PDB file of C-alpha atoms in Angstrom:
ATOM      1  CA  MET P   1     115.622 132.650  87.022  1.00 48.00           C
ATOM      2  CA  HIS P   2     113.356 132.955  83.739  1.00 60.00           C
ATOM      3  CA  VAL P   3     110.327 132.781  86.180  1.00 59.00           C
ATOM      4  CA  GLN P   4     111.856 135.594  88.366  1.00 60.00           C
ATOM      5  CA  GLU P   5     112.593 137.560  85.262  1.00 66.00           C
ATOM      6  CA  TRP P   6     109.165 137.316  83.555  1.00 64.00           C
ATOM      7  CA  LEU P   7     107.507 138.163  86.977  1.00 67.00           C
ATOM      8  CA  GLU P   8     109.582 141.673  86.835  1.00 67.00           C
ATOM      9  CA  THR P   9     107.355 142.771  83.935  1.00 70.00           C
ATOM     10  CA  VAL P  10     104.095 142.546  84.922  1.00 70.00           C
ATOM     11  CA  PRO P  11     102.180 144.373  87.553  1.00 78.00           C
ATOM     12  CA  ALA P  12     102.335 143.852  91.322  1.00 82.00           C
ATOM     13  CA  VAL P  13      98.399 142.869  90.957  1.00 88.00           C
ATOM     14  CA  ALA P  14      98.829 140.280  88.447  1.00 87.00           C
ATOM     15  CA  VAL P  15     101.322 138.534  90.649  1.00 87.00           C
ATOM     16  CA  TYR P  16      99.226 138.121  93.027  1.00 91.00           C
ATOM     17  CA  ALA P  17      96.279 136.416  90.878  1.00 92.00           C
ATOM     18  CA  LEU P  18      99.041 134.813  89.289  1.00 90.00           C
ATOM     19  CA  VAL P  19     100.297 132.950  92.276  1.00 92.00           C
ATOM     20  CA  GLY P  20      97.115 132.144  93.612  1.00 94.00           C
ATOM     21  CA  VAL P  21      95.742 130.990  90.225  1.00 94.00           C
ATOM     22  CA  VAL P  22      98.906 128.638  89.636  1.00 93.00           C
ATOM     23  CA  ILE P  23      98.467 127.056  93.224  1.00 93.00           C
ATOM     24  CA  GLY P  24      95.149 126.529  93.458  1.00 92.00           C
ATOM     25  CA  LEU P  25      95.192 124.700  90.167  1.00 91.00           C
ATOM     26  CA  GLU P  26      97.951 122.884  91.453  1.00 89.00           C
ATOM     27  CA  SER P  27      96.569 121.697  94.541  1.00 86.00           C
ATOM     28  CA  LEU P  28      93.412 120.931  92.564  1.00 84.00           C
ATOM     29  CA  GLY P  29      95.244 118.304  90.515  1.00 77.00           C
ATOM     30  CA  ILE P  30      96.875 119.662  87.942  1.00 80.00           C
ATOM     31  CA  PRO P  31     100.787 119.683  87.731  1.00 78.00           C
ATOM     32  CA  LEU P  32     101.662 122.787  87.679  1.00 85.00           C
ATOM     33  CA  PRO P  33     104.891 124.537  89.125  1.00 83.00           C
ATOM     34  CA  GLY P  34     103.271 126.080  92.009  1.00 85.00           C
ATOM     35  CA  GLU P  35     106.311 125.992  94.384  1.00 85.00           C
ATOM     36  CA  ILE P  36     108.824 127.616  92.238  1.00 84.00           C
ATOM     37  CA  ILE P  37     106.193 130.559  91.139  1.00 86.00           C
ATOM     38  CA  LEU P  38     105.906 131.218  95.003  1.00 89.00           C
ATOM     39  CA  VAL P  39     109.475 131.053  95.552  1.00 86.00           C
ATOM     40  CA  SER P  40     110.071 133.382  92.553  1.00 84.00           C
ATOM     41  CA  SER P  41     107.836 136.052  93.684  1.00 86.00           C
ATOM     42  CA  ALA P  42     109.107 135.696  97.437  1.00 86.00           C
ATOM     43  CA  LEU P  43     112.315 136.065  96.291  1.00 84.00           C
ATOM     44  CA  LEU P  44     110.826 139.520  93.827  1.00 83.00           C
ATOM     45  CA  ALA P  45     108.937 140.358  96.796  1.00 85.00           C
ATOM     46  CA  SER P  46     112.291 140.937  98.684  1.00 82.00           C
ATOM     47  CA  GLN P  47     113.983 143.095  95.944  1.00 79.00           C
ATOM     48  CA  HIS P  48     110.979 145.201  95.088  1.00 74.00           C
ATOM     49  CA  GLY P  49     108.710 147.143  97.071  1.00 72.00           C
ATOM     50  CA  ASP P  50     105.999 146.950  94.697  1.00 82.00           C
ATOM     51  CA  ILE P  51     105.137 143.576  95.991  1.00 85.00           C
ATOM     52  CA  ASP P  52     103.856 143.235  99.547  1.00 89.00           C
ATOM     53  CA  PRO P  53     104.765 139.512 101.131  1.00 90.00           C
ATOM     54  CA  VAL P  54     101.999 139.716 103.198  1.00 92.00           C
ATOM     55  CA  VAL P  55      99.335 140.004 100.292  1.00 93.00           C
ATOM     56  CA  LEU P  56     101.265 137.619  98.185  1.00 92.00           C
ATOM     57  CA  GLY P  57     101.571 135.391 101.342  1.00 93.00           C
ATOM     58  CA  ALA P  58      97.225 135.833 101.448  1.00 95.00           C
ATOM     59  CA  SER P  59      97.282 135.066  98.485  1.00 94.00           C
ATOM     60  CA  ALA P  60      98.903 131.633  97.825  1.00 94.00           C
ATOM     61  CA  THR P  61      96.735 130.455 101.172  1.00 95.00           C
ATOM     62  CA  ALA P  62      93.762 131.228  99.559  1.00 95.00           C
ATOM     63  CA  GLY P  63      94.906 129.294  96.455  1.00 94.00           C
ATOM     64  CA  ALA P  64      96.157 126.192  98.027  1.00 92.00           C
ATOM     65  CA  ILE P  65      93.093 126.118 100.435  1.00 94.00           C
ATOM     66  CA  ILE P  66      90.265 126.486  97.755  1.00 94.00           C
ATOM     67  CA  GLY P  67      92.041 124.382  95.020  1.00 92.00           C
ATOM     68  CA  ASP P  68      92.433 121.594  97.305  1.00 92.00           C
ATOM     69  CA  SER P  69      88.416 121.936  98.466  1.00 93.00           C
ATOM     70  CA  ILE P  70      87.371 122.074  94.946  1.00 92.00           C
ATOM     71  CA  GLY P  71      90.075 118.950  94.220  1.00 88.00           C
ATOM     72  CA  TYR P  72      88.277 117.280  96.864  1.00 90.00           C
ATOM     73  CA  ALA P  73      84.540 118.077  95.489  1.00 89.00           C
ATOM     74  CA  ILE P  74      85.946 116.865  92.300  1.00 86.00           C
ATOM     75  CA  GLY P  75      87.545 113.627  93.669  1.00 83.00           C
ATOM     76  CA  ARG P  76      84.229 112.711  96.137  1.00 84.00           C
ATOM     77  CA  LYS P  77      82.070 112.770  92.962  1.00 83.00           C
ATOM     78  CA  GLY P  78      84.180 111.157  89.921  1.00 75.00           C
ATOM     79  CA  GLY P  79      85.637 108.626  92.375  1.00 70.00           C
ATOM     80  CA  ARG P  80      88.166 105.695  90.639  1.00 70.00           C
ATOM     81  CA  PRO P  81      87.385 106.658  87.239  1.00 74.00           C
ATOM     82  CA  LEU P  82      88.557 110.062  87.970  1.00 69.00           C
ATOM     83  CA  LEU P  83      92.013 108.878  88.502  1.00 68.00           C
ATOM     84  CA  ALA P  84      92.293 106.412  85.894  1.00 69.00           C
ATOM     85  CA  TRP P  85      91.263 109.098  83.544  1.00 69.00           C
ATOM     86  CA  LEU P  86      94.125 111.906  84.949  1.00 66.00           C
ATOM     87  CA  GLY P  87      96.454 108.638  84.779  1.00 67.00           C
ATOM     88  CA  LYS P  88      96.045 108.719  80.740  1.00 70.00           C
ATOM     89  CA  LYS P  89      96.055 112.688  80.128  1.00 66.00           C
ATOM     90  CA  PHE P  90      99.049 112.826  83.146  1.00 66.00           C
ATOM     91  CA  PRO P  91     100.873 109.370  82.924  1.00 64.00           C
ATOM     92  CA  LYS P  92     104.187 110.848  84.473  1.00 64.00           C
ATOM     93  CA  HIS P  93     102.121 112.274  87.883  1.00 60.00           C
ATOM     94  CA  PHE P  94      99.288 110.071  87.968  1.00 63.00           C
ATOM     95  CA  SER P  95     100.498 106.967  87.135  1.00 65.00           C
ATOM     96  CA  GLU P  96      99.626 103.709  89.036  1.00 69.00           C
ATOM     97  CA  GLY P  97     102.476 103.668  91.070  1.00 70.00           C
ATOM     98  CA  HIS P  98     102.366 107.018  92.004  1.00 68.00           C
ATOM     99  CA  ILE P  99      98.761 106.640  93.091  1.00 70.00           C
ATOM    100  CA  ALA P 100      99.795 103.732  95.340  1.00 72.00           C
ATOM    101  CA  THR P 101     102.187 105.383  97.484  1.00 71.00           C
ATOM    102  CA  ALA P 102      99.662 108.450  97.565  1.00 70.00           C
ATOM    103  CA  GLU P 103      96.927 105.766  98.816  1.00 72.00           C
ATOM    104  CA  ARG P 104      99.151 104.067 101.574  1.00 77.00           C
ATOM    105  CA  SER P 105     100.350 107.709 102.462  1.00 73.00           C
ATOM    106  CA  PHE P 106      96.728 108.181 103.119  1.00 74.00           C
ATOM    107  CA  GLU P 107      95.742 104.717 104.857  1.00 75.00           C
ATOM    108  CA  LYS P 108      98.780 105.422 107.125  1.00 77.00           C
ATOM    109  CA  TRP P 109      98.337 109.036 108.360  1.00 78.00           C
ATOM    110  CA  GLY P 110      94.669 110.136 107.507  1.00 77.00           C
ATOM    111  CA  MET P 111      94.378 113.682 107.847  1.00 81.00           C
ATOM    112  CA  TRP P 112      97.911 114.391 108.422  1.00 85.00           C
ATOM    113  CA  ALA P 113      98.627 113.009 104.640  1.00 80.00           C
ATOM    114  CA  VAL P 114      96.653 116.299 103.707  1.00 84.00           C
ATOM    115  CA  PHE P 115      98.519 118.484 105.996  1.00 87.00           C
ATOM    116  CA  PHE P 116     101.692 117.265 105.256  1.00 83.00           C
ATOM    117  CA  GLY P 117     101.372 116.797 102.040  1.00 78.00           C
ATOM    118  CA  ARG P 118     101.693 119.938 101.393  1.00 83.00           C
ATOM    119  CA  PHE P 119     105.051 120.235 101.198  1.00 83.00           C
ATOM    120  CA  VAL P 120     105.878 117.373  99.203  1.00 78.00           C
ATOM    121  CA  ALA P 121     105.739 117.984  95.146  1.00 72.00           C
ATOM    122  CA  LEU P 122     103.286 114.419  94.651  1.00 71.00           C
ATOM    123  CA  LEU P 123     101.373 114.641  97.457  1.00 74.00           C
ATOM    124  CA  ARG P 124     100.450 118.160  97.005  1.00 80.00           C
ATOM    125  CA  ILE P 125      98.611 117.265  93.413  1.00 80.00           C
ATOM    126  CA  PHE P 126      97.185 114.300  95.042  1.00 76.00           C
ATOM    127  CA  ALA P 127      95.684 115.387  97.966  1.00 82.00           C
ATOM    128  CA  GLY P 128      92.703 116.827  97.539  1.00 84.00           C
ATOM    129  CA  PRO P 129      91.438 114.659  94.669  1.00 83.00           C
ATOM    130  CA  LEU P 130      92.454 111.840  96.433  1.00 82.00           C
ATOM    131  CA  ALA P 131      91.035 112.754  99.719  1.00 84.00           C
ATOM    132  CA  GLY P 132      87.755 112.815  97.898  1.00 84.00           C
ATOM    133  CA  VAL P 133      87.844 109.646  96.115  1.00 81.00           C
ATOM    134  CA  LEU P 134      88.674 107.576  99.736  1.00 80.00           C
ATOM    135  CA  ARG P 135      85.440 109.477 100.996  1.00 82.00           C
ATOM    136  CA  MET P 136      87.945 111.332 103.904  1.00 86.00           C
ATOM    137  CA  PRO P 137      85.094 112.797 106.119  1.00 88.00           C
ATOM    138  CA  TYR P 138      85.313 116.486 104.932  1.00 89.00           C
ATOM    139  CA  TRP P 139      85.701 117.970 108.674  1.00 90.00           C
ATOM    140  CA  LYS P 140      89.191 116.145 108.899  1.00 89.00           C
ATOM    141  CA  PHE P 141      89.998 117.219 105.405  1.00 90.00           C
ATOM    142  CA  ALA P 142      89.057 120.670 105.843  1.00 92.00           C
ATOM    143  CA  ILE P 143      91.035 121.142 109.099  1.00 93.00           C
ATOM    144  CA  ALA P 144      94.467 119.327 107.756  1.00 91.00           C
ATOM    145  CA  ASN P 145      93.657 121.833 104.306  1.00 92.00           C
ATOM    146  CA  VAL P 146      93.307 125.107 106.014  1.00 93.00           C
ATOM    147  CA  PHE P 147      95.956 124.536 108.722  1.00 93.00           C
ATOM    148  CA  GLY P 148      98.212 123.046 105.960  1.00 91.00           C
ATOM    149  CA  GLY P 149      97.496 125.643 103.367  1.00 91.00           C
ATOM    150  CA  ILE P 150      98.508 128.355 105.821  1.00 93.00           C
ATOM    151  CA  LEU P 151     101.463 126.824 107.079  1.00 91.00           C
ATOM    152  CA  TRP P 152     102.982 125.794 103.492  1.00 91.00           C
ATOM    153  CA  ALA P 153     102.131 128.861 101.686  1.00 91.00           C
ATOM    154  CA  GLY P 154     102.407 131.793 104.256  1.00 90.00           C
ATOM    155  CA  GLY P 155     105.763 130.032 105.732  1.00 89.00           C
ATOM    156  CA  THR P 156     106.948 129.207 102.543  1.00 88.00           C
ATOM    157  CA  THR P 157     106.354 133.280 101.615  1.00 90.00           C
ATOM    158  CA  ALA P 158     107.619 134.510 104.782  1.00 89.00           C
ATOM    159  CA  VAL P 159     110.833 132.502 105.074  1.00 87.00           C
ATOM    160  CA  ILE P 160     111.969 133.337 101.223  1.00 85.00           C
ATOM    161  CA  TYR P 161     110.811 136.711 101.570  1.00 86.00           C
ATOM    162  CA  TYR P 162     113.190 137.305 104.874  1.00 85.00           C
ATOM    163  CA  VAL P 163     116.360 135.212 103.326  1.00 80.00           C
ATOM    164  CA  GLY P 164     116.264 137.150 100.480  1.00 74.00           C
ATOM    165  CA  ILE P 165     116.366 140.391 102.433  1.00 72.00           C
ATOM    166  CA  VAL P 166     119.289 139.150 104.353  1.00 68.00           C
ATOM    167  CA  ALA P 167     121.201 137.997 101.495  1.00 59.00           C
ATOM    168  CA  GLU P 168     120.671 141.117  99.675  1.00 54.00           C
ATOM    169  CA  SER P 169     122.044 143.014 102.555  1.00 58.00           C
ATOM    170  CA  TRP P 170     125.091 140.694 103.210  1.00 54.00           C
ATOM    171  CA  LEU P 171     125.792 141.065  99.771  1.00 48.00           C
ATOM    172  CA  LYS P 172     125.654 144.838  99.393  1.00 50.00           C
ATOM    173  CA  ARG P 173     128.243 145.014 102.603  1.00 52.00           C
ATOM    174  CA  PHE P 174     130.546 141.932 101.737  1.00 48.00           C
ATOM    175  CA  SER P 175     130.281 142.005  97.899  1.00 47.00           C
ATOM    176  CA  TRP P 176     134.200 141.551  97.180  1.00 46.00           C
ATOM    177  CA  LEU P 177     134.297 139.034  99.428  1.00 52.00           C
ATOM    178  CA  GLY P 178     131.168 137.308  98.245  1.00 50.00           C
ATOM    179  CA  LEU P 179     133.369 137.494  94.457  1.00 47.00           C
ATOM    180  CA  VAL P 180     136.606 136.114  96.302  1.00 54.00           C
ATOM    181  CA  ALA P 181     135.375 133.121  97.649  1.00 54.00           C
ATOM    182  CA  ALA P 182     133.092 132.534  94.621  1.00 49.00           C
ATOM    183  CA  VAL P 183     136.425 132.373  92.476  1.00 51.00           C
ATOM    184  CA  LEU P 184     138.381 130.512  95.249  1.00 61.00           C
ATOM    185  CA  VAL P 185     135.504 127.787  95.367  1.00 55.00           C
ATOM    186  CA  GLY P 186     135.552 127.657  91.658  1.00 51.00           C
ATOM    187  CA  VAL P 187     139.514 127.157  91.432  1.00 58.00           C
ATOM    188  CA  THR P 188     139.490 124.946  94.270  1.00 67.00           C
ATOM    189  CA  SER P 189     136.374 122.659  92.574  1.00 53.00           C
ATOM    190  CA  MET P 190     138.583 122.879  89.427  1.00 54.00           C
ATOM    191  CA  LEU P 191     141.734 121.747  91.000  1.00 60.00           C
ATOM    192  CA  VAL P 192     140.152 118.668  92.726  1.00 59.00           C
ATOM    193  CA  LEU P 193     138.274 117.671  89.997  1.00 51.00           C
ATOM    194  CA  LYS P 194     141.389 117.507  87.324  1.00 55.00           C
ATOM    195  CA  ARG P 195     143.287 115.225  90.139  1.00 62.00           C
ATOM    196  CA  LYS P 196     140.198 113.103  90.204  1.00 53.00           C
ATOM    197  CA  ALA P 197     140.135 112.928  86.849  1.00 49.00           C
ATOM    198  CA  LYS P 198     143.904 111.880  86.602  1.00 54.00           C
ATOM    199  CA  LYS P 199     143.487 109.210  89.632  1.00 57.00           C
ATOM    200  CA  ALA P 200     140.630 108.063  87.738  1.00 46.00           C
ATOM    201  CA  GLN P 201     142.626 107.339  84.005  1.00 45.00           C
ATOM    202  CA  PRO P 202     145.151 104.563  84.975  1.00 50.00           C
ATOM    203  CA  VAL P 203     141.975 102.723  86.478  1.00 45.00           C
ATOM    204  CA  ALA P 204     140.005 102.964  83.365  1.00 41.00           C
ATOM    205  CA  ALA P 205     142.883 102.068  81.205  1.00 45.00           C
ATOM    206  CA  ALA P 206     143.264  98.936  83.444  1.00 49.00           C
ATOM    207  CA  GLU P 207     139.684  98.079  82.784  1.00 46.00           C
TER     208      GLU P 207
END
């Protein structure tokens, strides 16, 4: 919510640029919240006419494809010493365990790891650099990169945009029903939790 509130304060051009740059840097190998920025921007586009979802999706797609391509080039040139350096700089994301998991995925699935890696946060960061380090033929990488980037970035933008429109329209028509439902769910949850807590008390006392 904080991301979306901040995005509302900047012009549409800045939103397009921000989405493209953040997703590009994430695809390049820098751990950034690209998916959060994209989802927040798509929701914002569904609520404000100033942001064009087509341009937004195109910006996200371009950032994903270009970032992955740069990551591939860096990985091919830097080799395994690059992964060791990234492990020191970003131990949480580029630990030996994460690298080993990504390598197994590449060995098993090849170019499909690049394609489907778009939809997995960990592989999305690794895909470009690791494909370069493992010397995947560029034509295979390029095909998976382009189609994966279009499907992930463009598809995510389209789905979130239309979900936002439908949700907003539904809430406008049935806002009072939504309020009643929310209250009922809240009260029911509270009662269930209280009941479970009462049942757990004798067990805890016995232990």
